[in-house]
């Protein structure tokens, strides 16, 4: 079982992805998928604006890349690390991908589906429920979003 330091190290990779997505005017959310060996298998940042794709959330981009790298949709043994609590679409996608562990930074009180508004990943009616680790580098993850939206209001 990884420790808090390992989670923070992985979150720094996700934060770097979030910063890259901000360059393209997308909301700065970043994600990485770690393989069972805890190495970065895939990365993703929000690409909705860049690709005009409403499903191009950081988590979905990273899950697609990980599935492609492994040649399977089943990501058993993998960990998804994301800077913002997943929405309902992304929570559903990570459950369907059979992700073993979800690590996220900032809570999302407006759209979060891992405890804030809903708790899809822990719903006992589902056939797969990943472990959840929340609040990892939450202040840094929140600051990315706060700064982005403050700059948007200034424009």
Short mmCIF file of C-alpha atoms in Angstrom, two decimals:
data_model
loop_
_atom_site.label_atom_id
_atom_site.label_comp_id
_atom_site.label_asym_id
_atom_site.label_seq_id
_atom_site.Cartn_x
_atom_site.Cartn_y
_atom_site.Cartn_z
CA UNK A 1 0.00 0.00 0.00
CA UNK A 2 1.55 3.34 -1.04
CA UNK A 3 2.05 6.02 1.60
CA UNK A 4 1.07 9.69 1.59
CA UNK A 5 4.43 10.65 0.10
CA UNK A 6 3.85 8.34 -2.88
CA UNK A 7 0.39 9.84 -3.40
CA UNK A 8 1.83 13.35 -3.32
CA UNK A 9 4.56 12.42 -5.80
CA UNK A 10 1.94 11.03 -8.20
CA UNK A 11 -0.29 14.09 -7.69
CA UNK A 12 2.58 16.34 -8.76
CA UNK A 13 2.49 14.55 -12.14
CA UNK A 14 -1.25 15.24 -12.36
CA UNK A 15 -0.68 18.89 -11.42
CA UNK A 16 1.85 19.18 -14.25
CA UNK A 17 -0.81 17.86 -16.65
CA UNK A 18 -3.32 20.37 -15.29
CA UNK A 19 -0.90 23.20 -15.98
CA UNK A 20 -0.48 21.99 -19.57
CA UNK A 21 -4.25 21.93 -20.14
CA UNK A 22 -4.50 25.51 -18.90
CA UNK A 23 -2.26 26.63 -21.77
CA UNK A 24 -4.96 25.53 -24.23
CA UNK A 25 -7.61 27.55 -22.31
CA UNK A 26 -9.15 24.42 -20.82
CA UNK A 27 -9.99 24.28 -17.13
CA UNK A 28 -6.74 23.09 -15.48
CA UNK A 29 -7.49 19.54 -14.42
CA UNK A 30 -4.86 16.86 -14.82
CA UNK A 31 -4.80 13.10 -14.39
CA UNK A 32 -2.35 10.24 -14.51
CA UNK A 33 -2.91 6.50 -14.50
CA UNK A 34 -0.35 4.52 -12.56
CA UNK A 35 0.28 0.90 -13.39
CA UNK A 36 0.43 -1.84 -10.76
CA UNK A 37 4.16 -1.09 -10.42
CA UNK A 38 3.24 2.52 -9.51
CA UNK A 39 4.87 3.96 -12.65
CA UNK A 40 3.06 6.51 -14.78
CA UNK A 41 1.31 4.57 -17.52
CA UNK A 42 -0.71 7.40 -19.07
CA UNK A 43 -1.41 11.12 -18.68
CA UNK A 44 -4.26 13.41 -19.53
CA UNK A 45 -5.42 16.96 -19.14
CA UNK A 46 -8.74 18.56 -19.93
CA UNK A 47 -9.10 18.85 -23.71
CA UNK A 48 -12.73 19.92 -24.08
CA UNK A 49 -11.94 23.34 -25.52
CA UNK A 50 -9.00 22.12 -27.58
CA UNK A 51 -10.94 19.24 -29.17
CA UNK A 52 -14.55 20.47 -28.94
CA UNK A 53 -15.33 17.17 -27.20
CA UNK A 54 -17.55 17.30 -24.11
CA UNK A 55 -16.19 13.94 -22.93
CA UNK A 56 -12.53 15.04 -23.07
CA UNK A 57 -12.16 15.40 -19.30
CA UNK A 58 -8.66 14.74 -17.94
CA UNK A 59 -9.73 11.42 -16.41
CA UNK A 60 -11.27 10.10 -19.63
CA UNK A 61 -8.25 11.21 -21.68
CA UNK A 62 -5.92 9.41 -19.24
CA UNK A 63 -8.09 6.27 -19.05
CA UNK A 64 -8.20 6.04 -22.86
CA UNK A 65 -4.42 6.41 -23.08
CA UNK A 66 -3.88 3.77 -20.39
CA UNK A 67 -6.24 1.33 -22.10
CA UNK A 68 -4.42 1.90 -25.37
CA UNK A 69 -1.02 1.36 -23.73
CA UNK A 70 -2.15 -1.89 -22.10
CA UNK A 71 -4.27 -3.09 -25.01
CA UNK A 72 -7.31 -3.67 -22.79
CA UNK A 73 -10.14 -1.69 -21.27
CA UNK A 74 -9.72 -3.46 -17.93
CA UNK A 75 -7.33 -1.38 -15.84
CA UNK A 76 -7.26 -3.74 -12.87
CA UNK A 77 -4.32 -3.04 -10.60
CA UNK A 78 -4.08 0.58 -11.78
CA UNK A 79 -4.52 3.82 -9.86
CA UNK A 80 -6.09 7.00 -11.26
CA UNK A 81 -4.68 10.21 -9.78
CA UNK A 82 -6.57 13.41 -10.60
CA UNK A 83 -6.38 16.99 -9.36
CA UNK A 84 -10.17 17.43 -9.01
CA UNK A 85 -12.85 15.11 -7.66
CA UNK A 86 -14.35 13.28 -10.67
CA UNK A 87 -17.78 14.20 -12.03
CA UNK A 88 -20.49 11.57 -12.62
CA UNK A 89 -19.22 10.75 -16.13
CA UNK A 90 -15.64 10.28 -14.98
CA UNK A 91 -16.61 8.38 -11.83
CA UNK A 92 -18.64 6.01 -13.99
CA UNK A 93 -15.77 5.61 -16.44
CA UNK A 94 -13.23 4.73 -13.75
CA UNK A 95 -15.60 2.19 -12.22
CA UNK A 96 -16.22 0.61 -15.63
CA UNK A 97 -12.45 0.54 -16.28
CA UNK A 98 -12.01 -1.45 -13.04
CA UNK A 99 -9.53 1.06 -11.59
CA UNK A 100 -8.39 -0.27 -8.19
CA UNK A 101 -7.68 3.07 -6.54
CA UNK A 102 -8.72 6.68 -7.10
CA UNK A 103 -6.59 9.46 -5.64
CA UNK A 104 -7.84 13.03 -5.98
CA UNK A 105 -6.87 16.46 -4.78
CA UNK A 106 -9.58 19.14 -4.60
CA UNK A 107 -13.19 18.36 -3.77
CA UNK A 108 -15.80 19.57 -6.27
CA UNK A 109 -18.88 20.77 -4.40
CA UNK A 110 -20.69 21.64 -7.65
CA UNK A 111 -20.23 18.42 -9.64
CA UNK A 112 -18.26 15.92 -7.55
CA UNK A 113 -19.44 12.32 -7.75
CA UNK A 114 -17.07 10.81 -5.19
CA UNK A 115 -18.72 12.17 -2.08
CA UNK A 116 -19.51 15.84 -2.66
CA UNK A 117 -22.84 15.60 -4.51
CA UNK A 118 -23.02 11.89 -5.22
CA UNK A 119 -20.88 8.92 -4.30
CA UNK A 120 -20.99 6.75 -7.39
CA UNK A 121 -17.75 4.90 -6.78
CA UNK A 122 -18.88 3.56 -3.42
CA UNK A 123 -22.42 2.59 -4.44
CA UNK A 124 -22.90 -0.96 -3.21
CA UNK A 125 -25.14 -1.76 -6.16
CA UNK A 126 -22.16 -1.58 -8.52
CA UNK A 127 -19.99 -4.60 -9.23
CA UNK A 128 -16.73 -2.69 -8.69
CA UNK A 129 -15.81 -0.18 -5.98
CA UNK A 130 -12.31 1.31 -6.01
CA UNK A 131 -10.47 2.47 -2.94
CA UNK A 132 -10.63 6.28 -2.62
CA UNK A 133 -7.91 8.56 -1.25
CA UNK A 134 -9.02 12.21 -1.18
CA UNK A 135 -7.49 15.57 -0.36
CA UNK A 136 -3.97 14.87 -1.65
CA UNK A 137 -2.29 18.26 -2.19
CA UNK A 138 -5.80 19.72 -2.13
CA UNK A 139 -4.62 23.29 -1.56
CA UNK A 140 -2.33 23.23 -4.60
CA UNK A 141 -5.01 21.63 -6.76
CA UNK A 142 -7.62 24.15 -5.61
CA UNK A 143 -5.26 27.07 -6.25
CA UNK A 144 -4.89 26.04 -9.91
CA UNK A 145 -8.65 26.26 -10.36
CA UNK A 146 -9.10 29.41 -8.29
CA UNK A 147 -6.37 31.24 -10.25
CA UNK A 148 -7.78 30.05 -13.58
CA UNK A 149 -11.31 31.25 -12.85
CA UNK A 150 -10.08 34.54 -11.36
CA UNK A 151 -8.21 35.22 -14.60
CA UNK A 152 -11.32 34.31 -16.63
CA UNK A 153 -13.37 36.89 -14.71
CA UNK A 154 -10.77 39.57 -15.47
CA UNK A 155 -11.07 39.06 -19.23
#
